[in-house]
Backbone as a printed PyTorch tensor [residue, N CA C, xyz], in Angstrom:
tensor([[[-11.0000,  -7.6000,  -0.6490],
         [-10.7010,  -7.8100,  -2.0410],
         [-11.8250,  -8.6600,  -2.5830]],

        [[-12.6140,  -9.5120,  -1.9200],
         [-13.7030, -10.1910,  -2.4400],
         [-14.7360,  -9.4500,  -2.9280]],

        [[-15.1310,  -8.1730,  -2.3090],
         [-16.0270,  -7.3250,  -2.5170],
         [-15.7240,  -6.6820,  -4.0930]],

        [[-14.7020,  -6.2850,  -4.2030],
         [-14.0230,  -5.6000,  -5.4080],
         [-14.3370,  -6.7100,  -6.7760]],

        [[-13.9590,  -7.8910,  -6.3670],
         [-14.1440,  -8.8070,  -7.3630],
         [-15.4460,  -9.4140,  -7.7270]],

        [[-16.3190,  -9.4040,  -6.4730],
         [-17.6680,  -9.6670,  -6.7310],
         [-18.3710,  -8.9630,  -7.7970]],

        [[-18.0390,  -7.5240,  -7.5140],
         [-18.9240,  -6.6310,  -8.5790],
         [-18.1310,  -6.0250,  -9.8660]],

        [[-16.7580,  -6.6910,  -9.9250],
         [-16.2180,  -6.5040, -11.0370],
         [-15.5930,  -5.0560, -11.1160]],

        [[-15.4790,  -4.5880, -10.0360],
         [-15.1110,  -3.1490,  -9.9950],
         [-13.8130,  -2.8930,  -9.0950]],

        [[-12.7160,  -2.3510, -10.0560],
         [-11.3390,  -2.5150,  -9.4120],
         [-10.9340,  -1.0920,  -9.9570]],

        [[-11.5530,   0.0990,  -9.5460],
         [-11.2590,   1.4240, -10.1030],
         [-10.7130,   2.1500,  -9.0510]],

        [[ -9.8530,   2.9910,  -9.1680],
         [ -9.0120,   3.9070,  -8.1560],
         [-10.1350,   4.5970,  -7.2950]],

        [[-11.2150,   5.2180,  -7.9980],
         [-12.1070,   5.9100,  -6.9620],
         [-12.8130,   5.0550,  -6.1310]],

        [[-13.2800,   3.7060,  -6.4560],
         [-13.8040,   2.6570,  -5.7510],
         [-12.9030,   2.2550,  -4.4880]],

        [[-11.7060,   1.9430,  -4.7700],
         [-10.8150,   1.3150,  -4.0140],
         [-10.4260,   2.5680,  -3.0300]],

        [[-10.5680,   3.8140,  -3.2650],
         [-10.0830,   5.0890,  -2.3210],
         [-11.3650,   5.1210,  -1.4100]],

        [[-12.7160,   4.9420,  -1.9640],
         [-13.6370,   5.1620,  -1.1430],
         [-13.7800,   4.0090,  -0.0040]],

        [[-13.7590,   2.7230,  -0.6890],
         [-13.8010,   1.5380,   0.2700],
         [-12.6060,   1.7520,   1.2530]],

        [[-11.5320,   1.9470,   0.9610],
         [-10.5120,   1.9860,   2.0380],
         [-10.6910,   3.1750,   3.1020]],

        [[-11.2630,   4.2470,   2.6140],
         [-11.5740,   5.2510,   3.6070],
         [-12.7150,   4.8480,   4.5830]],

        [[-13.4990,   3.8270,   4.0090],
         [-14.5120,   3.3920,   5.0390],
         [-14.1830,   1.9060,   5.7810]],

        [[-13.1190,   1.4630,   5.3200],
         [-12.5830,   0.2950,   5.9230],
         [-12.2940,   0.5310,   7.3790]],

        [[-12.8640,  -0.1330,   8.4410],
         [-12.5840,   0.1080,   9.8230],
         [-11.1550,   0.1590,  10.2220]],

        [[-10.3910,  -0.7290,   9.7450],
         [ -8.8090,  -0.5110,  10.2590],
         [ -8.2970,   0.7910,   9.7110]],

        [[ -8.6670,   1.1760,   8.7190],
         [ -7.9510,   2.6970,   8.2750],
         [ -8.8270,   3.5330,   9.0270]],

        [[-10.2580,   3.5960,   8.9260],
         [-10.8780,   4.7100,   9.5040],
         [-10.6280,   4.8590,  10.9680]],

        [[-10.5570,   3.7430,  11.7690],
         [-10.4440,   3.6990,  13.2680],
         [ -9.1030,   4.2850,  13.6030]],

        [[ -8.0740,   4.0780,  12.8740],
         [ -6.7030,   4.3210,  12.9780],
         [ -6.5830,   5.8350,  12.5090]],

        [[ -7.3060,   6.5000,  11.7870],
         [ -7.1560,   7.7590,  11.2510],
         [ -6.5610,   7.9720,  10.2080]],

        [[ -6.4030,   6.8340,   9.3310],
         [ -5.7770,   6.8200,   7.9350],
         [ -6.7080,   7.1840,   7.0620]],

        [[ -6.2940,   8.1550,   6.0120],
         [ -7.1760,   8.4520,   5.1510],
         [ -6.5200,   8.5570,   3.7680]],

        [[ -7.0500,   7.8890,   2.7510],
         [ -6.5110,   7.9940,   1.2660],
         [ -6.8200,   9.1920,   0.7650]],

        [[ -5.7980,   9.8900,   0.4790],
         [ -5.7980,  11.3560,  -0.1900],
         [ -6.2090,  11.2230,  -1.6310]],

        [[ -5.1200,  10.4720,  -2.0920],
         [ -5.0710,  10.4610,  -3.7760],
         [ -4.7470,   8.9910,  -4.2210]],

        [[ -5.3720,   8.4610,  -5.2100],
         [ -4.9250,   7.3620,  -5.9720],
         [ -5.0130,   7.7450,  -7.3310]],

        [[ -3.8180,   7.7530,  -8.0080],
         [ -3.8920,   8.1180,  -9.4630],
         [ -4.7130,   7.0510, -10.2550]],

        [[ -5.1300,   7.5570, -11.6500],
         [ -6.0260,   6.8650, -12.3180],
         [ -5.3540,   5.4610, -12.7640]],

        [[ -4.1500,   5.4290, -12.7880],
         [ -3.3660,   4.2580, -13.2410],
         [ -2.7600,   3.5350, -12.1260]],

        [[ -3.1420,   3.7760, -10.9330],
         [ -2.6290,   3.1470,  -9.6780],
         [ -1.1290,   3.3560,  -9.4270]],

        [[ -0.3100,   4.1130, -10.1730],
         [  0.8710,   4.1170,  -9.9250],
         [  1.3680,   5.0270,  -8.8260]],

        [[  0.6320,   5.9480,  -8.2190],
         [  0.6220,   6.9480,  -7.2510],
         [ -0.3660,   7.0000,  -6.3090]],

        [[  0.0510,   6.7490,  -4.8170],
         [ -0.9950,   6.8680,  -3.9180],
         [ -0.4600,   7.9500,  -2.7440]],

        [[ -1.1850,   8.6850,  -2.3760],
         [ -0.8440,   9.6530,  -1.0480],
         [ -1.9170,   9.2990,   0.0330]],

        [[ -1.3460,   8.9910,   1.1980],
         [ -2.1750,   8.6660,   2.3960],
         [ -1.7490,   9.5000,   3.5470]],

        [[ -2.6450,   9.9920,   4.2870],
         [ -2.4550,  10.8820,   5.5290],
         [ -2.7680,   9.9690,   6.7500]],

        [[ -2.1610,  10.1610,   7.8340],
         [ -2.5170,   9.6540,   9.0050],
         [ -2.6260,  10.8130,  10.2210]],

        [[ -3.9020,  11.0170,  10.5530],
         [ -4.2160,  11.9800,  11.5320],
         [ -3.7340,  11.6620,  12.9080]],

        [[ -3.2030,  12.5750,  13.6690],
         [ -2.6770,  12.3470,  15.1660],
         [ -4.0310,  12.6610,  15.8490]],

        [[ -4.6680,  11.6180,  16.4180],
         [ -5.8430,  11.8790,  17.2860],
         [ -5.5280,  11.4130,  18.6610]],

        [[ -6.5010,  11.8200,  19.5470],
         [ -6.2160,  11.2340,  20.9070],
         [ -6.2180,   9.6060,  20.9780]],

        [[ -7.0210,   8.8190,  20.2750],
         [ -7.0510,   7.6540,  20.4330],
         [ -5.9390,   6.8220,  19.6270]],

        [[ -5.1020,   7.4260,  18.9350],
         [ -3.8870,   6.7110,  18.2160],
         [ -2.5930,   7.2160,  18.7950]],

        [[ -2.7580,   8.0100,  19.9250],
         [ -1.4320,   8.4390,  20.4660],
         [ -0.9120,   7.3780,  21.4320]],

        [[  0.3810,   7.3080,  21.6650],
         [  0.9430,   6.3510,  22.5370],
         [  1.3180,   6.8430,  23.8380]],

        [[  2.0750,   6.3260,  24.7930],
         [  2.1220,   6.8760,  26.1080],
         [  3.0510,   8.1410,  26.1510]],

        [[  3.7110,   8.4350,  25.0030],
         [  4.3930,   9.6570,  24.8540],
         [  3.7290,  10.7190,  24.0710]],

        [[  2.5010,  10.3520,  23.8710],
         [  1.6190,  11.4300,  23.1820],
         [  2.0980,  11.4980,  21.6780]],

        [[  2.6270,  10.6920,  21.1020],
         [  2.9800,  10.8530,  19.5700],
         [  2.2210,   9.7060,  18.8790]],

        [[  2.3960,   9.4880,  17.7460],
         [  1.7670,   8.5780,  16.7980],
         [  2.0410,   7.1750,  17.4520]],

        [[  0.9510,   6.2090,  17.6580],
         [  1.2990,   4.9450,  17.7990],
         [  1.8790,   4.1660,  16.6700]],

        [[  2.8960,   3.5110,  17.0930],
         [  3.6740,   2.8370,  16.0310],
         [  2.9880,   1.9030,  15.1020]],

        [[  2.0450,   1.2150,  15.4920],
         [  1.2140,   0.3940,  14.9380],
         [  0.3870,   1.0030,  13.8640]],

        [[  0.0510,   2.2470,  14.1530],
         [ -0.8260,   2.9950,  13.2710],
         [ -0.0340,   3.5330,  11.9850]],

        [[  1.3220,   3.9780,  12.3400],
         [  2.3120,   4.1920,  11.4480],
         [  2.4140,   2.8980,  10.4810]],

        [[  2.6630,   1.8600,  10.9470],
         [  3.0300,   0.5760,  10.1890],
         [  1.6930,   0.1480,   9.3390]],

        [[  0.4580,   0.4020,   9.9080],
         [ -0.7580,   0.2140,   9.3020],
         [ -0.9490,   1.1910,   7.9380]],

        [[ -0.3730,   2.3860,   8.1560],
         [ -0.5620,   3.4070,   6.9010],
         [ -0.1100,   2.8180,   5.8700]],

        [[  1.0050,   1.8230,   5.8400],
         [  1.5560,   1.2800,   4.6880],
         [  0.9580,   0.1670,   4.1460]],

        [[ -0.0320,  -0.5180,   4.9720],
         [ -0.4780,  -1.8550,   4.5160],
         [ -2.0530,  -1.7330,   4.2660]],

        [[ -2.3190,  -2.2430,   3.2040],
         [ -1.8240,  -3.2320,   1.9300],
         [ -1.6730,  -2.1320,   0.7330]],

        [[ -1.1300,  -1.0730,   0.8620],
         [ -1.0660,   0.0520,  -0.2430],
         [ -0.4910,  -0.7570,  -1.5180]],

        [[  0.8110,  -1.2000,  -1.2800],
         [  1.6070,  -1.6370,  -2.5650],
         [  0.8060,  -2.7810,  -3.1410]],

        [[  0.3000,  -3.7380,  -2.4490],
         [ -0.5040,  -5.0740,  -3.0720],
         [ -1.8040,  -4.5510,  -3.8260]],

        [[ -2.3590,  -3.4320,  -3.2490],
         [ -3.5690,  -3.0120,  -4.0250],
         [ -3.1100,  -2.1850,  -5.1350]],

        [[ -2.0410,  -1.5640,  -5.0920],
         [ -1.5090,  -0.8450,  -6.4490],
         [ -1.3060,  -1.8670,  -7.5100]],

        [[ -0.4590,  -2.8600,  -7.2730],
         [ -0.0970,  -3.8070,  -8.1570],
         [ -1.2580,  -4.4690,  -8.6260]],

        [[ -2.2960,  -4.8130,  -7.8790],
         [ -3.4350,  -5.4750,  -8.3090],
         [ -4.1020,  -4.7200,  -9.2640]],

        [[ -4.2160,  -3.4140,  -9.0680],
         [ -5.0140,  -2.4880,  -9.8860],
         [ -4.1630,  -2.4080, -11.2560]],

        [[ -2.5840,  -2.4350, -11.2610],
         [ -1.9750,  -2.1400, -12.3440],
         [ -1.7950,  -3.5900, -13.1520]],

        [[ -1.7580,  -4.8210, -12.4640],
         [ -1.5330,  -5.9880, -13.0920],
         [ -2.6710,  -6.7400, -13.5860]],

        [[ -3.8400,  -6.3390, -12.8040],
         [ -5.0830,  -6.9790, -12.9420],
         [ -5.1040,  -8.3410, -12.7400]],

        [[ -6.2910,  -9.1000, -13.2070],
         [ -6.6590, -10.3040, -12.8050],
         [ -5.5360, -11.4980, -13.1420]],

        [[ -4.6800, -11.2850, -13.8480],
         [ -3.5830, -12.3940, -14.5660],
         [ -2.7550, -12.6380, -13.2980]],

        [[ -2.7280, -11.9110, -12.2260],
         [ -1.6500, -12.0270, -11.1500],
         [ -2.2480, -12.1870,  -9.7920]],

        [[ -1.4500, -13.2090,  -9.1190],
         [ -1.7150, -13.2080,  -7.5690],
         [ -0.8090, -12.2270,  -7.1910]],

        [[ -1.0360, -11.3160,  -6.2550],
         [ -0.3710, -10.3640,  -5.4390],
         [ -0.8320, -10.4070,  -4.0120]],

        [[  0.2730, -10.5390,  -3.1550],
         [  0.1890, -10.7640,  -1.7480],
         [  1.2920, -10.0360,  -1.1220]],

        [[  1.0650,  -9.3330,   0.0890],
         [  2.1330,  -8.7800,   0.9150],
         [  2.8550, -10.0530,   1.5300]],

        [[  4.1620, -10.0620,   1.4220],
         [  5.0070, -11.2390,   1.9330],
         [  5.7400, -10.8500,   3.2470]],

        [[  6.1880,  -9.7310,   3.3360],
         [  7.0830,  -9.2890,   4.3600],
         [  7.3230,  -7.8560,   4.6520]],

        [[  7.3980,  -7.3400,   5.7500],
         [  7.4750,  -6.0740,   5.8850],
         [  8.4620,  -5.8180,   7.2040]],

        [[  9.0580,  -4.5550,   7.1670],
         [  9.7790,  -4.0050,   8.3160],
         [  9.6270,  -2.6400,   8.4080]],

        [[  9.7540,  -1.9030,   9.6420],
         [  9.9210,  -0.6520,   9.7500],
         [ 11.1030,   0.1300,  10.6770]],

        [[ 11.2990,   0.9540,  10.1760],
         [ 12.5430,   1.6740,  10.9670],
         [ 12.0520,   3.1130,  11.4090]],

        [[ 11.9770,   3.0590,  12.9430],
         [ 11.4250,   4.4730,  13.2850],
         [ 12.6030,   5.1820,  13.4490]],

        [[ 12.5000,   6.6150,  12.8000],
         [ 13.5200,   7.5750,  12.8900],
         [ 13.3380,   8.6010,  13.9520]],

        [[ 12.2310,   9.0530,  14.0830],
         [ 11.8000,  10.0260,  15.2360],
         [ 10.4260,   9.8880,  15.3710]],

        [[  9.9710,  10.3670,  16.5520],
         [  8.6250,  10.3550,  16.9150],
         [  7.6290,  11.1190,  16.0170]],

        [[  6.5430,  10.4570,  15.8180],
         [  5.6990,  11.3370,  14.7280],
         [  4.5080,  11.9090,  15.9550]],

        [[  5.0920,  13.3670,  15.8810],
         [  4.2890,  14.2910,  16.7520],
         [  3.1050,  15.0960,  16.0700]],

        [[  2.7190,  14.6570,  14.8150],
         [  1.9420,  15.4350,  14.0010],
         [  1.2290,  14.6400,  12.9850]],

        [[  0.2410,  15.0520,  12.2410],
         [ -0.1830,  14.1220,  11.2550],
         [  0.9390,  13.8460,  10.3170]],

        [[  0.8130,  12.7620,   9.6820],
         [  1.9130,  12.0130,   8.8840],
         [  1.2440,  11.8700,   7.6100]],

        [[  2.1240,  11.6160,   6.4560],
         [  1.9240,  11.4730,   5.2030],
         [  2.5850,  10.4360,   4.5120]],

        [[  2.3180,   9.6780,   3.5710],
         [  3.3240,   8.8820,   2.9600],
         [  2.7810,   8.8250,   1.3590]],

        [[  3.8340,   8.6900,   0.5300],
         [  3.5320,   8.7210,  -0.8650],
         [  3.9300,   7.3350,  -1.4200]],

        [[  3.3330,   6.6890,  -2.2210],
         [  3.6420,   5.4120,  -2.5660],
         [  3.7160,   5.5800,  -4.3020]],

        [[  4.8190,   5.0390,  -4.8000],
         [  5.0570,   5.1860,  -6.1470],
         [  5.5260,   3.9120,  -6.9210]],

        [[  4.9750,   3.5680,  -7.9810],
         [  5.5680,   2.2940,  -8.6590],
         [  5.8460,   2.8210,  -9.9900]],

        [[  7.1140,   2.6750, -10.3680],
         [  7.6470,   3.0980, -11.8900],
         [  7.1680,   2.3050, -12.8550]],

        [[  7.0770,   2.7210, -14.1500],
         [  6.7580,   1.9640, -15.2050],
         [  7.8220,   0.9180, -15.4660]],

        [[  9.0560,   1.1770, -15.3450],
         [ 10.2250,   0.3580, -15.2490],
         [ 10.0920,  -0.7130, -14.4390]],

        [[  9.6060,  -0.6530, -13.2100],
         [  9.8450,  -1.7570, -12.1750],
         [  8.4250,  -2.6090, -12.6800]],

        [[  7.4750,  -2.1200, -13.0030],
         [  6.2320,  -2.8080, -13.4980],
         [  6.6800,  -3.8310, -14.7550]],

        [[  7.6210,  -3.1860, -15.6460],
         [  7.9290,  -4.1020, -16.8190],
         [  8.8630,  -5.2180, -16.0960]],

        [[  9.6560,  -4.8790, -15.0300],
         [ 10.6910,  -5.8670, -14.4740],
         [  9.7280,  -6.9600, -14.0490]],

        [[  8.7370,  -6.5950, -13.1730],
         [  7.6980,  -7.6150, -12.5600],
         [  7.1230,  -8.6430, -13.4330]],

        [[  6.5750,  -7.7850, -14.7670],
         [  5.9350,  -8.6170, -15.7100],
         [  6.9710,  -9.7510, -16.2760]],

        [[  8.1120,  -9.2350, -16.6890],
         [  9.2000, -10.0380, -17.3500],
         [  9.6570, -11.1550, -16.3660]],

        [[  9.8240, -10.8940, -15.0470],
         [ 10.2270, -11.9610, -14.2620],
         [  9.0860, -12.8930, -14.0130]],

        [[  7.7730, -12.6910, -14.1500],
         [  6.7800, -13.6920, -13.8010],
         [  6.0370, -14.0270, -14.8740]],

        [[  6.3990, -13.7470, -16.2530],
         [  5.8260, -14.2160, -17.6150],
         [  5.5790, -15.6940, -17.5810]],

        [[  6.4730, -16.5260, -17.1290],
         [  6.3840, -17.9180, -17.2140],
         [  5.7790, -18.6300, -15.8780]],

        [[  5.3750, -17.8300, -15.1130],
         [  4.7440, -18.4100, -13.8430],
         [  5.8010, -18.3910, -12.7610]],

        [[  7.0260, -17.7860, -12.7290],
         [  7.8320, -17.8580, -11.7130],
         [  7.2870, -16.8380, -10.5230]],

        [[  7.6800, -17.1230,  -9.3250],
         [  7.3610, -16.3240,  -8.2270],
         [  8.3080, -15.0800,  -8.2940]],

        [[  7.9280, -13.9590,  -7.8300],
         [  8.7780, -12.7380,  -7.9070],
         [  8.5570, -12.1310,  -6.6890]],

        [[  9.5240, -11.4280,  -6.1320],
         [  9.4190, -10.6650,  -4.5230],
         [  9.8960,  -9.4130,  -4.7200]],

        [[  9.0430,  -8.3910,  -5.4240],
         [  9.4870,  -7.0540,  -5.5710],
         [  9.4550,  -6.3070,  -3.9370]],

        [[ 10.5000,  -5.6350,  -4.0050],
         [ 10.5480,  -4.8530,  -2.7540],
         [ 10.4750,  -3.3860,  -2.8490]],

        [[  9.6600,  -2.7230,  -1.9400],
         [  9.3290,  -1.2610,  -2.0920],
         [  9.7200,  -0.5470,  -0.6710]],

        [[ 10.1440,   0.9050,  -0.7140],
         [ 10.4040,   1.5160,   0.4130],
         [  9.7420,   2.7620,   0.3920]],

        [[  9.0080,   2.9780,   1.4760],
         [  8.0470,   4.1840,   1.4520],
         [  8.3700,   5.0970,   2.8380]],

        [[  8.5660,   6.2590,   2.5770],
         [  8.9550,   7.2250,   3.5350],
         [  7.7270,   7.9320,   4.2850]],

        [[  7.5990,   7.8850,   5.6170],
         [  6.4500,   8.5730,   6.3120],
         [  7.1200,   9.7780,   6.7750]],

        [[  6.4150,  10.9790,   6.5110],
         [  6.8470,  12.2360,   6.8380],
         [  5.9370,  13.0540,   7.7160]],

        [[  6.4510,  13.8420,   8.8900],
         [  5.6750,  14.5690,   9.5810],
         [  5.1580,  15.7960,   8.7680]],

        [[  4.3500,  16.5480,   9.4020],
         [  3.6960,  17.7700,   8.9030],
         [  4.7200,  18.8130,   8.3900]],

        [[  5.9550,  18.8010,   8.9290],
         [  7.1570,  19.7040,   8.5280],
         [  7.8620,  19.0530,   7.6390]],

        [[  7.6070,  17.9190,   6.9280],
         [  8.3660,  17.2020,   5.9060],
         [  9.5500,  16.3890,   6.4480]],

        [[  9.8240,  16.1820,   7.6200],
         [ 10.7700,  15.4220,   8.2160],
         [ 10.4610,  14.1310,   8.2580]],

        [[ 11.5360,  13.1010,   8.1370],
         [ 11.3150,  11.7570,   7.9170],
         [ 10.9600,  11.1070,   9.3980]],

        [[  9.9140,  10.5870,   9.3530],
         [  9.5130,   9.8330,  10.8490],
         [  9.9190,   8.4110,  10.5480]],

        [[  9.5910,   7.7940,   9.6410],
         [  9.9020,   6.2850,   9.5030],
         [ 10.0530,   5.9450,   8.1230]],

        [[ 10.8080,   4.8480,   7.9420],
         [ 10.8410,   4.1200,   6.6720],
         [ 10.3270,   2.5520,   6.7130]],

        [[  9.5050,   2.3250,   5.6980],
         [  8.8890,   1.0580,   5.8360],
         [  9.3720,   0.2670,   4.5450]],

        [[  9.9290,  -0.8660,   4.6540],
         [ 10.1690,  -1.6890,   3.4410],
         [  9.0800,  -2.8770,   3.4720]],

        [[  8.5500,  -3.0770,   2.4810],
         [  7.4890,  -3.9130,   2.2200],
         [  7.9250,  -4.9110,   0.9450]],

        [[  7.9190,  -6.1920,   1.2710],
         [  8.1290,  -7.1980,   0.0090],
         [  6.8740,  -7.8530,  -0.0460]],

        [[  6.7330,  -7.9400,  -1.6240],
         [  5.3920,  -8.5630,  -2.1040],
         [  5.6650, -10.0330,  -2.6070]],

        [[  4.6720, -10.6740,  -2.9200],
         [  4.7000, -12.0280,  -3.6590],
         [  4.0060, -11.5590,  -4.9260]],

        [[  4.5150, -11.8790,  -5.9210],
         [  3.6670, -11.7640,  -7.3920],
         [  3.9580, -13.0370,  -8.0850]],

        [[  2.9050, -13.4170,  -8.6230],
         [  2.9760, -14.7990,  -9.7890],
         [  1.8690, -14.5220, -10.6620]],

        [[  2.0790, -14.9200, -11.7770],
         [  1.2200, -15.0410, -12.9060],
         [  0.3690, -16.2750, -12.7410]],

        [[ -0.9140, -15.9860, -12.7830],
         [ -1.7420, -17.2860, -12.6170],
         [ -1.5760, -18.1500, -13.7720]],

        [[ -2.0290, -19.5910, -13.3020],
         [ -1.4980, -20.5390, -14.3990],
         [ -2.1500, -20.3040, -15.8190]],

        [[ -3.4770, -20.0220, -15.7400],
         [ -4.1540, -19.7060, -16.9320],
         [ -3.5310, -18.6750, -17.9080]],

        [[ -2.7930, -17.9220, -17.1930],
         [ -2.3470, -16.7200, -18.2030],
         [ -0.7660, -16.8430, -18.5470]],

        [[ -0.1020, -18.0770, -17.9980],
         [  1.1760, -18.1650, -18.3000],
         [  1.5450, -18.3930, -19.5290]],

        [[  2.8090, -18.1400, -20.3420],
         [  3.0510, -18.5170, -21.6220],
         [  3.6300, -19.8820, -21.5670]]])
């Protein structure tokens, strides 16, 4: 995140490029396919490669979990801007079936949820929004569900 702040560049195209070159994503076979111009939608793909297969020759669970990290945090940082602290706080994963193909996940944050977050944090209160993302195989079947809880708080200088 420091690089984005250093150059005062936090645009979807720059975030997409940086994440696709980021060693933890690149090495795991994770690729950002789409980030909407308003940061409210992201689509990511996890390729099934020989180096991210487990002993059963399916997607390594750690790669599936990594697929969802730190997407919602980055989305909210892009949406809320510099006025807010945004951190991942907690996450859990429910494995439904083996990932025997490439996997995809779509992340969405609604305008209504954004307004709820802003309202809850306007006076500096901490807020812990929770998001669930489905990870699907190439046949559109559910492979896992990941729940992520974030920490959001308005920075002191921007509080009412």
